[in-house]
PDB file of C-alpha atoms in Angstrom:
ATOM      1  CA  UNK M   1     -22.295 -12.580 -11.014  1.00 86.00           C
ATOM      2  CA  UNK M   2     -20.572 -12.889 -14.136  1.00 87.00           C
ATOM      3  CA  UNK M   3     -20.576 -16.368 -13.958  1.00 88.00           C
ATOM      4  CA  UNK M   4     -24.360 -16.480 -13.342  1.00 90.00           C
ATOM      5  CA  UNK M   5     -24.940 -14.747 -16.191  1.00 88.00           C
ATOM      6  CA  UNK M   6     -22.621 -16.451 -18.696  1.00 87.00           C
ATOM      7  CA  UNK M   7     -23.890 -20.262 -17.437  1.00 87.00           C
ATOM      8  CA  UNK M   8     -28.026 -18.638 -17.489  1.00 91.00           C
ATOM      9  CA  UNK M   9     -27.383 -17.466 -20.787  1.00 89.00           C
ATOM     10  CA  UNK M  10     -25.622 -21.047 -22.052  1.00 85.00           C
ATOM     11  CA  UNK M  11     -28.556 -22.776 -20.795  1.00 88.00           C
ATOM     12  CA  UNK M  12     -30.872 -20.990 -22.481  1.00 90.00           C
ATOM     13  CA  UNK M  13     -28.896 -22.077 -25.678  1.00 86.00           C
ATOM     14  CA  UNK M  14     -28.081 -18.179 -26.437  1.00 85.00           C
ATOM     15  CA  UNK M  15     -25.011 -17.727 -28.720  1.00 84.00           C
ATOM     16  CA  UNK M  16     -21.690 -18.283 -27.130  1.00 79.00           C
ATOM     17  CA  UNK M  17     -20.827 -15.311 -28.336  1.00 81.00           C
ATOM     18  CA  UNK M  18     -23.681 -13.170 -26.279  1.00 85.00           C
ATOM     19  CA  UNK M  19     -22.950 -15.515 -23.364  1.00 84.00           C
ATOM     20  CA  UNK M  20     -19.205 -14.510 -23.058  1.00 82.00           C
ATOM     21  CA  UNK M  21     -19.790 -10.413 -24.173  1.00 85.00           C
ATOM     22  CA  UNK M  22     -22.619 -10.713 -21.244  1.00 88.00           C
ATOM     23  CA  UNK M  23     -20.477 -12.412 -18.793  1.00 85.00           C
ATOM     24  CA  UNK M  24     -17.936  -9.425 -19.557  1.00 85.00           C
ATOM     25  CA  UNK M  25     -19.609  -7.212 -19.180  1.00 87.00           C
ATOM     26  CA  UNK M  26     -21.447  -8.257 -15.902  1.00 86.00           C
ATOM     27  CA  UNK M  27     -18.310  -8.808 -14.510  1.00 83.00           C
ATOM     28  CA  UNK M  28     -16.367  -5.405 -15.606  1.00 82.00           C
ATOM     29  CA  UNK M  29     -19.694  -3.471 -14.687  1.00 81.00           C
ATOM     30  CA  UNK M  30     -19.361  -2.795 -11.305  1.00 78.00           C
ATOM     31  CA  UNK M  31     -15.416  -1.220 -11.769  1.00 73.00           C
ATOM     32  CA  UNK M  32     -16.611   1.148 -14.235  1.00 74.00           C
ATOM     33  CA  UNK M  33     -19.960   2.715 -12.650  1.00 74.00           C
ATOM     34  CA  UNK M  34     -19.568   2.432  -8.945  1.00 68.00           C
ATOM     35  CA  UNK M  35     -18.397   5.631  -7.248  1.00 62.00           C
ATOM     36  CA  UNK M  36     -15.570   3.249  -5.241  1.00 57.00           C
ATOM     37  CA  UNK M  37     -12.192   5.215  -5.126  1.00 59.00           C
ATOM     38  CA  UNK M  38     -10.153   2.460  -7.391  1.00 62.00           C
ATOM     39  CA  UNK M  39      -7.269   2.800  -9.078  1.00 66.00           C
ATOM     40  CA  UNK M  40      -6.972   2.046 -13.011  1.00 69.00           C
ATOM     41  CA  UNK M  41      -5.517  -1.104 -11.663  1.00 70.00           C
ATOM     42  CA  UNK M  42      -8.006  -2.165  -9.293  1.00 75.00           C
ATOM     43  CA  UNK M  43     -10.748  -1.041 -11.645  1.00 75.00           C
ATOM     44  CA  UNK M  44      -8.454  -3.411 -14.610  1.00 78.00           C
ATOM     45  CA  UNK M  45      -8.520  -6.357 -11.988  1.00 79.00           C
ATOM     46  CA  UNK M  46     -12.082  -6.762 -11.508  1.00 80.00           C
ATOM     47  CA  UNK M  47     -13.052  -6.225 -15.564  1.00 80.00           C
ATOM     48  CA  UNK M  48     -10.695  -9.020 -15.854  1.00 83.00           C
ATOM     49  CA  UNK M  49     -11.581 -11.336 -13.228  1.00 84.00           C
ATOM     50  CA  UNK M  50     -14.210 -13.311 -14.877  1.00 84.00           C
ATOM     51  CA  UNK M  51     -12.427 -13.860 -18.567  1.00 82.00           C
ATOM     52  CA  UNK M  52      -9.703 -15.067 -17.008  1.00 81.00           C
ATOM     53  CA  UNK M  53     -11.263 -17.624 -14.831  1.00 82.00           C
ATOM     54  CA  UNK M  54     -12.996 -18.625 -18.296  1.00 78.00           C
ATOM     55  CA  UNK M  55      -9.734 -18.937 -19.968  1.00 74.00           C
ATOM     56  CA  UNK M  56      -8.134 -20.984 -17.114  1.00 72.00           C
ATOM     57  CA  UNK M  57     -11.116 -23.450 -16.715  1.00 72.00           C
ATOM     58  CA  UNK M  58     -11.543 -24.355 -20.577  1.00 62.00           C
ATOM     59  CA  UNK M  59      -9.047 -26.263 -22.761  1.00 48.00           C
ATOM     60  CA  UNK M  60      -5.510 -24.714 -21.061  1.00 47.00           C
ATOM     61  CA  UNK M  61      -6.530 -25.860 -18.089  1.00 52.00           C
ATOM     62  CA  UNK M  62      -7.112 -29.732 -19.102  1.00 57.00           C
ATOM     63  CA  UNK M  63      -3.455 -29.358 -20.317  1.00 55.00           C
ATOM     64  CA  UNK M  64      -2.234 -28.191 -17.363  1.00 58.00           C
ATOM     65  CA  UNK M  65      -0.652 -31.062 -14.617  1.00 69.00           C
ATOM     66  CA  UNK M  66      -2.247 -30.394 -11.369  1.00 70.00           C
ATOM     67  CA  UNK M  67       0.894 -29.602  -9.307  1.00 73.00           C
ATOM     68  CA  UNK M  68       0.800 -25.873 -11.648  1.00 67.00           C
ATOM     69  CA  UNK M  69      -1.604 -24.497 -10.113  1.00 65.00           C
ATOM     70  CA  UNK M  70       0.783 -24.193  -6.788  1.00 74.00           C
ATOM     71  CA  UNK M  71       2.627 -21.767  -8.658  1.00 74.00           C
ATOM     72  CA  UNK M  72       0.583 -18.731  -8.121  1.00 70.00           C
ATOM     73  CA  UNK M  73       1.068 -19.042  -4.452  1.00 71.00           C
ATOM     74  CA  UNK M  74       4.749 -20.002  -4.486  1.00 73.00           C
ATOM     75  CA  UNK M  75       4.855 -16.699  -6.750  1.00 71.00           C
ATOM     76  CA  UNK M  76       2.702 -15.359  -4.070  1.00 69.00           C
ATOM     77  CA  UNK M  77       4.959 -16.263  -1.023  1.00 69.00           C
ATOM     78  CA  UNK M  78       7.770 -15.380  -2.657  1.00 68.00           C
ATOM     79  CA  UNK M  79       6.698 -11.611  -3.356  1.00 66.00           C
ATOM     80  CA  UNK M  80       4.899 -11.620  -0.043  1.00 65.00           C
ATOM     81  CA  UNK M  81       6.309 -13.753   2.783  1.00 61.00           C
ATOM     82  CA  UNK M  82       4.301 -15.264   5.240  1.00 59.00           C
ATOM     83  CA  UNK M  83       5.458 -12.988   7.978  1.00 60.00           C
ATOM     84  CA  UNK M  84       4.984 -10.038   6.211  1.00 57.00           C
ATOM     85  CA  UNK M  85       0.881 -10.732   5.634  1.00 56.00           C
ATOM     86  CA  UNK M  86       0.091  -9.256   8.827  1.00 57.00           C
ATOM     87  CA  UNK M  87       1.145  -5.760   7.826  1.00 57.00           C
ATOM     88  CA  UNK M  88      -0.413  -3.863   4.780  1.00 56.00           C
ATOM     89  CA  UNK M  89      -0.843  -5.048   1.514  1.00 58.00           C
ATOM     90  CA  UNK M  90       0.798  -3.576  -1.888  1.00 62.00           C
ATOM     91  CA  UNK M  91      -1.168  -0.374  -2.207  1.00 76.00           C
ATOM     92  CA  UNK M  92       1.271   1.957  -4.037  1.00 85.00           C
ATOM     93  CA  UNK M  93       0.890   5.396  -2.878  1.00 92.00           C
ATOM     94  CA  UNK M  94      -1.016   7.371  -5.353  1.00 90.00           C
ATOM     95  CA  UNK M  95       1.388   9.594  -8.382  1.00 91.00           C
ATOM     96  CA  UNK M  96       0.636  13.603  -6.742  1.00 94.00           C
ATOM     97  CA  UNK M  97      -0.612  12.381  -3.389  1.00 94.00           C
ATOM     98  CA  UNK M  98       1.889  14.453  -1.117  1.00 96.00           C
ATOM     99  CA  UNK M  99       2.399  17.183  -3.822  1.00 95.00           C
ATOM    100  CA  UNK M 100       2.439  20.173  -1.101  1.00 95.00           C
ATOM    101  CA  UNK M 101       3.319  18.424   2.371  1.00 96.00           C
ATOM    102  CA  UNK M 102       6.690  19.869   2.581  1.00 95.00           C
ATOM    103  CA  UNK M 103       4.663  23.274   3.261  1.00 96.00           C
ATOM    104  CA  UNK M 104       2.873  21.553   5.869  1.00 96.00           C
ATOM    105  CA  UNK M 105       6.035  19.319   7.487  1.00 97.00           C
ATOM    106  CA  UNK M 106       8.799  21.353   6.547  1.00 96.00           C
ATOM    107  CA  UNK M 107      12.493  19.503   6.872  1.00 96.00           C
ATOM    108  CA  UNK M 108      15.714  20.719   7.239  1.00 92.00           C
ATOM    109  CA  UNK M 109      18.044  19.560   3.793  1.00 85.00           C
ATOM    110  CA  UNK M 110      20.131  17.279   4.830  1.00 90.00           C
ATOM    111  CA  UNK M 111      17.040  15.499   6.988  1.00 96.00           C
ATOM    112  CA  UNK M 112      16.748  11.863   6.411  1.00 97.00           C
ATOM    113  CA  UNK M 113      13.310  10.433   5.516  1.00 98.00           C
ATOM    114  CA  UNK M 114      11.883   6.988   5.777  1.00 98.00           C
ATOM    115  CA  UNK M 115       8.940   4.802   3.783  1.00 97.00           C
ATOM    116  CA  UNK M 116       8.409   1.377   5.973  1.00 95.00           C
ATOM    117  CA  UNK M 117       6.999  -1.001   3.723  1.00 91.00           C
ATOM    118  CA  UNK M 118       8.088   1.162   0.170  1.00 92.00           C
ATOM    119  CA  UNK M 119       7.319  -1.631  -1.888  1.00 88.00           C
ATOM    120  CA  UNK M 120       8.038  -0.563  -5.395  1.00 90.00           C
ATOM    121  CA  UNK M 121       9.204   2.567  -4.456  1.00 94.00           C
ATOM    122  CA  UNK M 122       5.837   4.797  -5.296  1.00 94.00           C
ATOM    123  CA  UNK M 123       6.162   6.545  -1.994  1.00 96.00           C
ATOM    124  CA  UNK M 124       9.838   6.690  -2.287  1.00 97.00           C
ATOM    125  CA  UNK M 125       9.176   8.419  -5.490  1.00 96.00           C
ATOM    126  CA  UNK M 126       6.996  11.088  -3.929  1.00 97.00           C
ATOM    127  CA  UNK M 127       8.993  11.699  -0.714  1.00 97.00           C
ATOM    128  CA  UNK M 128      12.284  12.632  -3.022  1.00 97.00           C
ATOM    129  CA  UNK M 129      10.204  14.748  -5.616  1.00 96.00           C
ATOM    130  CA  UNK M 130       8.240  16.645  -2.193  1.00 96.00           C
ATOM    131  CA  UNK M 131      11.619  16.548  -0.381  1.00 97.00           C
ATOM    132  CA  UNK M 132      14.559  17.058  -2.842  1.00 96.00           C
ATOM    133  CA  UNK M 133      17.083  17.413  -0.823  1.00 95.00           C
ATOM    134  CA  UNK M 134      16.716  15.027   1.851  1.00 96.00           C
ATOM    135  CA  UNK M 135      18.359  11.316   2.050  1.00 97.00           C
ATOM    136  CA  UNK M 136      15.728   9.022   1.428  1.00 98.00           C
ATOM    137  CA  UNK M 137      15.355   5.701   2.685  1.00 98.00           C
ATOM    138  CA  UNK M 138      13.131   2.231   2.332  1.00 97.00           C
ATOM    139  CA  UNK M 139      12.606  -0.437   3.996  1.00 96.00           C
ATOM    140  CA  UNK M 140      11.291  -3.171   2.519  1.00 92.00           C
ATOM    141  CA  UNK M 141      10.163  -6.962   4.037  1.00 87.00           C
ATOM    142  CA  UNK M 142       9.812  -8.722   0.123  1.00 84.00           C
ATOM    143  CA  UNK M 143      13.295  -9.139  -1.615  1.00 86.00           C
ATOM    144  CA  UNK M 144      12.036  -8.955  -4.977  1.00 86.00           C
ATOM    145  CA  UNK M 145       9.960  -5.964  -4.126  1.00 88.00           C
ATOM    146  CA  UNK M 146      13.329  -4.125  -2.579  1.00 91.00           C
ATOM    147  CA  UNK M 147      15.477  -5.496  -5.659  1.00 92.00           C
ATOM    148  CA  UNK M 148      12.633  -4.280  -7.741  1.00 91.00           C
ATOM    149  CA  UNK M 149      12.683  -1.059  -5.657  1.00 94.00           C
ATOM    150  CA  UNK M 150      16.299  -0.256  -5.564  1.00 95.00           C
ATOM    151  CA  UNK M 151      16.190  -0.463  -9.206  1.00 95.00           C
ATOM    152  CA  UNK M 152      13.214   1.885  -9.898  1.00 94.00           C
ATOM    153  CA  UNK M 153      14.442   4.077  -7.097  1.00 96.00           C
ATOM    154  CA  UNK M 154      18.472   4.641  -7.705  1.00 95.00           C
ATOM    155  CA  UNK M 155      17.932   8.361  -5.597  1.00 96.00           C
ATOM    156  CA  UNK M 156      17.573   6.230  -2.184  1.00 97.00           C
ATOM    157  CA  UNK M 157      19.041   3.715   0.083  1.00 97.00           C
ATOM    158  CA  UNK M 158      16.239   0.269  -0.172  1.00 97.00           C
ATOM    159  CA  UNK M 159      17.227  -2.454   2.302  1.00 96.00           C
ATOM    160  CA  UNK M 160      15.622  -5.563   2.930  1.00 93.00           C
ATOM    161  CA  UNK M 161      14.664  -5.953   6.712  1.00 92.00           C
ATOM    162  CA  UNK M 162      11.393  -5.985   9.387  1.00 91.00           C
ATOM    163  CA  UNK M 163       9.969  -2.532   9.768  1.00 93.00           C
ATOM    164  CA  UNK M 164       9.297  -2.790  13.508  1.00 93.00           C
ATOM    165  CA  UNK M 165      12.716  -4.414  14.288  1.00 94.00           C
ATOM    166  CA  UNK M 166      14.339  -1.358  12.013  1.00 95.00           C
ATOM    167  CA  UNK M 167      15.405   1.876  14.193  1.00 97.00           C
ATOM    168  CA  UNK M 168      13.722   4.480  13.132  1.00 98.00           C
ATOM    169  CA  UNK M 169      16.102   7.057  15.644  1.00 97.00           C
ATOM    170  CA  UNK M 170      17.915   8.400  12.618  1.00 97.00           C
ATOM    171  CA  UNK M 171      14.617  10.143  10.468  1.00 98.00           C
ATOM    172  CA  UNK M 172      13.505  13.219  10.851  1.00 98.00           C
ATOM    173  CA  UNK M 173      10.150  11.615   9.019  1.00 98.00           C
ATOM    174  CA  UNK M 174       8.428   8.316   9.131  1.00 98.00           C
ATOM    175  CA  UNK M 175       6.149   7.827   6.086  1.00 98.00           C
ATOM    176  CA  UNK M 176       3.369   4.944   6.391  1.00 95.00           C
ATOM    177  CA  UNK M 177       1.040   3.271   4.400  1.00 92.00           C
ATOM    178  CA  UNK M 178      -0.211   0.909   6.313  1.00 87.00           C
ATOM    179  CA  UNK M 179      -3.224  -0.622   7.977  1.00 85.00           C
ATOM    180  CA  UNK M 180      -5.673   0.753  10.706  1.00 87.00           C
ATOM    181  CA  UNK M 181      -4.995  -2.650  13.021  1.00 87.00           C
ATOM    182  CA  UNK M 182      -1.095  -1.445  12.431  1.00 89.00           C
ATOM    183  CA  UNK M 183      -1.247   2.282  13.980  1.00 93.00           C
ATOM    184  CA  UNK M 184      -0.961   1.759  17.727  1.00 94.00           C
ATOM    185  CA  UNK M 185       1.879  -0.546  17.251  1.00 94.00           C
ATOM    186  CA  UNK M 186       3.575   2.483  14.759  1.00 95.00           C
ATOM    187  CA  UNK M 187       2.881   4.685  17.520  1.00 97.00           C
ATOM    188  CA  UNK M 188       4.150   3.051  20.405  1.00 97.00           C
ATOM    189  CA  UNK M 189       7.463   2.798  18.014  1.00 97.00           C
ATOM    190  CA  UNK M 190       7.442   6.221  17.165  1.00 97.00           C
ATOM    191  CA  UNK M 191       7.166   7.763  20.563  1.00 97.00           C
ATOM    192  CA  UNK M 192      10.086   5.243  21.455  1.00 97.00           C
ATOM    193  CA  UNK M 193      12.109   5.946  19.025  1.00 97.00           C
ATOM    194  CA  UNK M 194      11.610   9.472  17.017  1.00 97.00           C
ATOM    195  CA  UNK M 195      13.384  12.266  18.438  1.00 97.00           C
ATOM    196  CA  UNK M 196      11.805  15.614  18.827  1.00 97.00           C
ATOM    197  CA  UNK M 197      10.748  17.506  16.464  1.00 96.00           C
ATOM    198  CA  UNK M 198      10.698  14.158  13.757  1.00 97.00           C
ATOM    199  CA  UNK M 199       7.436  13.556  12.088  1.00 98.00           C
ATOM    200  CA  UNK M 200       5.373  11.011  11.728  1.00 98.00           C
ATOM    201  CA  UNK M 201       3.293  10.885   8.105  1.00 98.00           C
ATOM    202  CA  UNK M 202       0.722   7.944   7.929  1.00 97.00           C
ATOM    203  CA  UNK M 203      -1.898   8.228   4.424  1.00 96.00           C
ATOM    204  CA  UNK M 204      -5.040   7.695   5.286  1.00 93.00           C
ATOM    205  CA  UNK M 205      -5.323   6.159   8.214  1.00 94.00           C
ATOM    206  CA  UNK M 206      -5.187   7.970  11.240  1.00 95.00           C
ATOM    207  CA  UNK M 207      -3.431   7.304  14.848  1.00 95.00           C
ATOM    208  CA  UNK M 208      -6.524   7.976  16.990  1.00 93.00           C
ATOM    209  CA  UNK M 209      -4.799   8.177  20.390  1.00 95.00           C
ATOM    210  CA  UNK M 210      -2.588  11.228  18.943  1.00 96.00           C
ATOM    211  CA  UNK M 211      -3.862  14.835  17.908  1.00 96.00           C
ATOM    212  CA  UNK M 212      -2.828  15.679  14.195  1.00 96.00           C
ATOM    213  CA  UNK M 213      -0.400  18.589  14.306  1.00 97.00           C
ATOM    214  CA  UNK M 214      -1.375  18.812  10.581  1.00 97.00           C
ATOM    215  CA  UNK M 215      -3.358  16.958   8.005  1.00 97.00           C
ATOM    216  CA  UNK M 216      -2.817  17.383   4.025  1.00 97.00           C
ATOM    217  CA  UNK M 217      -4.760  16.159   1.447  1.00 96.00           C
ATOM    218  CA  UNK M 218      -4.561  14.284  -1.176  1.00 94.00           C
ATOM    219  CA  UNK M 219      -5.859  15.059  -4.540  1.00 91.00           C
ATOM    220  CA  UNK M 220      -8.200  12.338  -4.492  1.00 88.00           C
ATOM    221  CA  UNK M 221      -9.268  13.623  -1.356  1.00 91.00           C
ATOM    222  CA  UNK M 222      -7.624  11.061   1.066  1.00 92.00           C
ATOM    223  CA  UNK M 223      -5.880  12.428   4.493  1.00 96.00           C
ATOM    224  CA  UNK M 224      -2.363  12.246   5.589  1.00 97.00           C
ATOM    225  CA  UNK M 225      -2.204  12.533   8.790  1.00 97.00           C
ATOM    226  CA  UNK M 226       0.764  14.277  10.485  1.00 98.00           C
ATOM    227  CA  UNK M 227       2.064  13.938  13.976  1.00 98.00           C
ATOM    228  CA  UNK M 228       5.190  15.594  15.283  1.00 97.00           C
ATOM    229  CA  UNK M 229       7.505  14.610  18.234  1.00 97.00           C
ATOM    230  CA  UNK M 230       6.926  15.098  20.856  1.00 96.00           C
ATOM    231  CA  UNK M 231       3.362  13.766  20.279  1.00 96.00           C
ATOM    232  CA  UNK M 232      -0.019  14.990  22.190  1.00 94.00           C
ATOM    233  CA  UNK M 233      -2.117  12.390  23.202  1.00 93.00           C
ATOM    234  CA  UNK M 234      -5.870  12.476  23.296  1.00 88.00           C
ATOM    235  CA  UNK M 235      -8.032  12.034  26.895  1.00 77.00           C
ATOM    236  CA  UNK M 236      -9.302   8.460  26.015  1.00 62.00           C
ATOM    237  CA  UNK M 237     -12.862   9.303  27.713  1.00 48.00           C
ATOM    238  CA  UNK M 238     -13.852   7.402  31.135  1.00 44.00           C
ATOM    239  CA  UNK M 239     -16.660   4.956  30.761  1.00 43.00           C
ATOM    240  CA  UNK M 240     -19.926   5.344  33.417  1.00 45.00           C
TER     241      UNK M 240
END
């Protein structure tokens, strides 16, 4: 859209000036009014979508020799490997989001408490400030995410490694952010591999064979959905 506008208004002959502030502002329009629950950063992303695609397709990119513009995606490989692109993408869990779930999944002190796929460590982050006392732990697929991570996060213990081959037999809680196609698979590991009275935490998206034992809420308004060992499964319901 942004484009459409900025090429319309270059063919009319308007100012180049008008053109670009119109493109702009086509472009950045829809993150600022539309009631869409983004982030600063989403919201930043699409404002700045459109000038730089002009930037890159003017002058700088004439200079540039063709085999740079494989760089993005080697940079994009190497913070995302190929095998992780199946699970969820980097969505950082929000700064407050499980401000008050200790009340609802209360842990003993010494408990030990896992993020699968932390990332940069913004769940880590909120797990240690909700749950003080507990040993925290990440696991993490990206090695420059759990480098990054580690760093940021000097409270917990960040390895690198697969989050399905991990053993999750050693946490009392099993924090998730992940996808909706990724929940059965969590829950067939979880009733595997959690031991009673362990909790499984997923935000936002819910396990829909399992009943919630409890569900907190985000400020924003999103769920985390809580499911304790040993689980209660739902009657799927029999088809005429």
């Amino acid at each position: 859209m942004a484009w459409a506008v900025f090429v319309a208004l270059r063919a009319m002959e308007a100012p180049a000036l008008l053109a670009l502030s119109s493109g702009v502002l086509a472009g950045a329009l829809p993150a600022l009014i539309l009631p869409w629950p983004l982030t600063r950063w989403r919201r930043l992303f699409m404002a700045a979508g459109f000038p730089l695609s002009l930037a890159l397709s003017g002058s700088v990119a004439g200079e540039l020799p063709a085999w740079s513009w494989l760089l993005p995606l080697a940079l994009l490989v190497l913070l995302y490997p190929l095998k992780a692109w199946r699970a969820a993408p980097f969505f950082p869990t929000p700064r407050g989001a499980l401000h008050g779930l200790s009340r609802l999944a209360p842990l003993p002190g010494d408990a030990r408490v896992l993020e699968a796929g932390c990332g940069l460590g913004h769940g880590l982050r909120e797990l240690h400030t909700e749950y003080p006392q507990s040993r925290i732990d990440g696991i993490e697929w990206s090695w420059p995410l759990r480098v990054a991570c580690q760093w940021r996060c000097g409270f917990a213990r960040v390895r690198r490694g697969d989050i399905w081959q991990a053993d999750w037999s050693p946490f009392q809680m099993v924090y998730l952010f992940q996808r909706p196609e990724s929940m059965p698979r969590a829950v067939h590991k979880a009733s595997r591999e959690l031991k009673p009275g362990a909790w499984l935490a997923s935000l936002e998206f819910e396990a829909t064979e399992l009943q919630p034992d409890a569900v907190h809420r985000c400020p924003d308004g999103r769920p985390v959905w809580l499911y304790r060992q040993p689980f209660t499964r739902l009657q799927s319901k029999s088809r005429p």
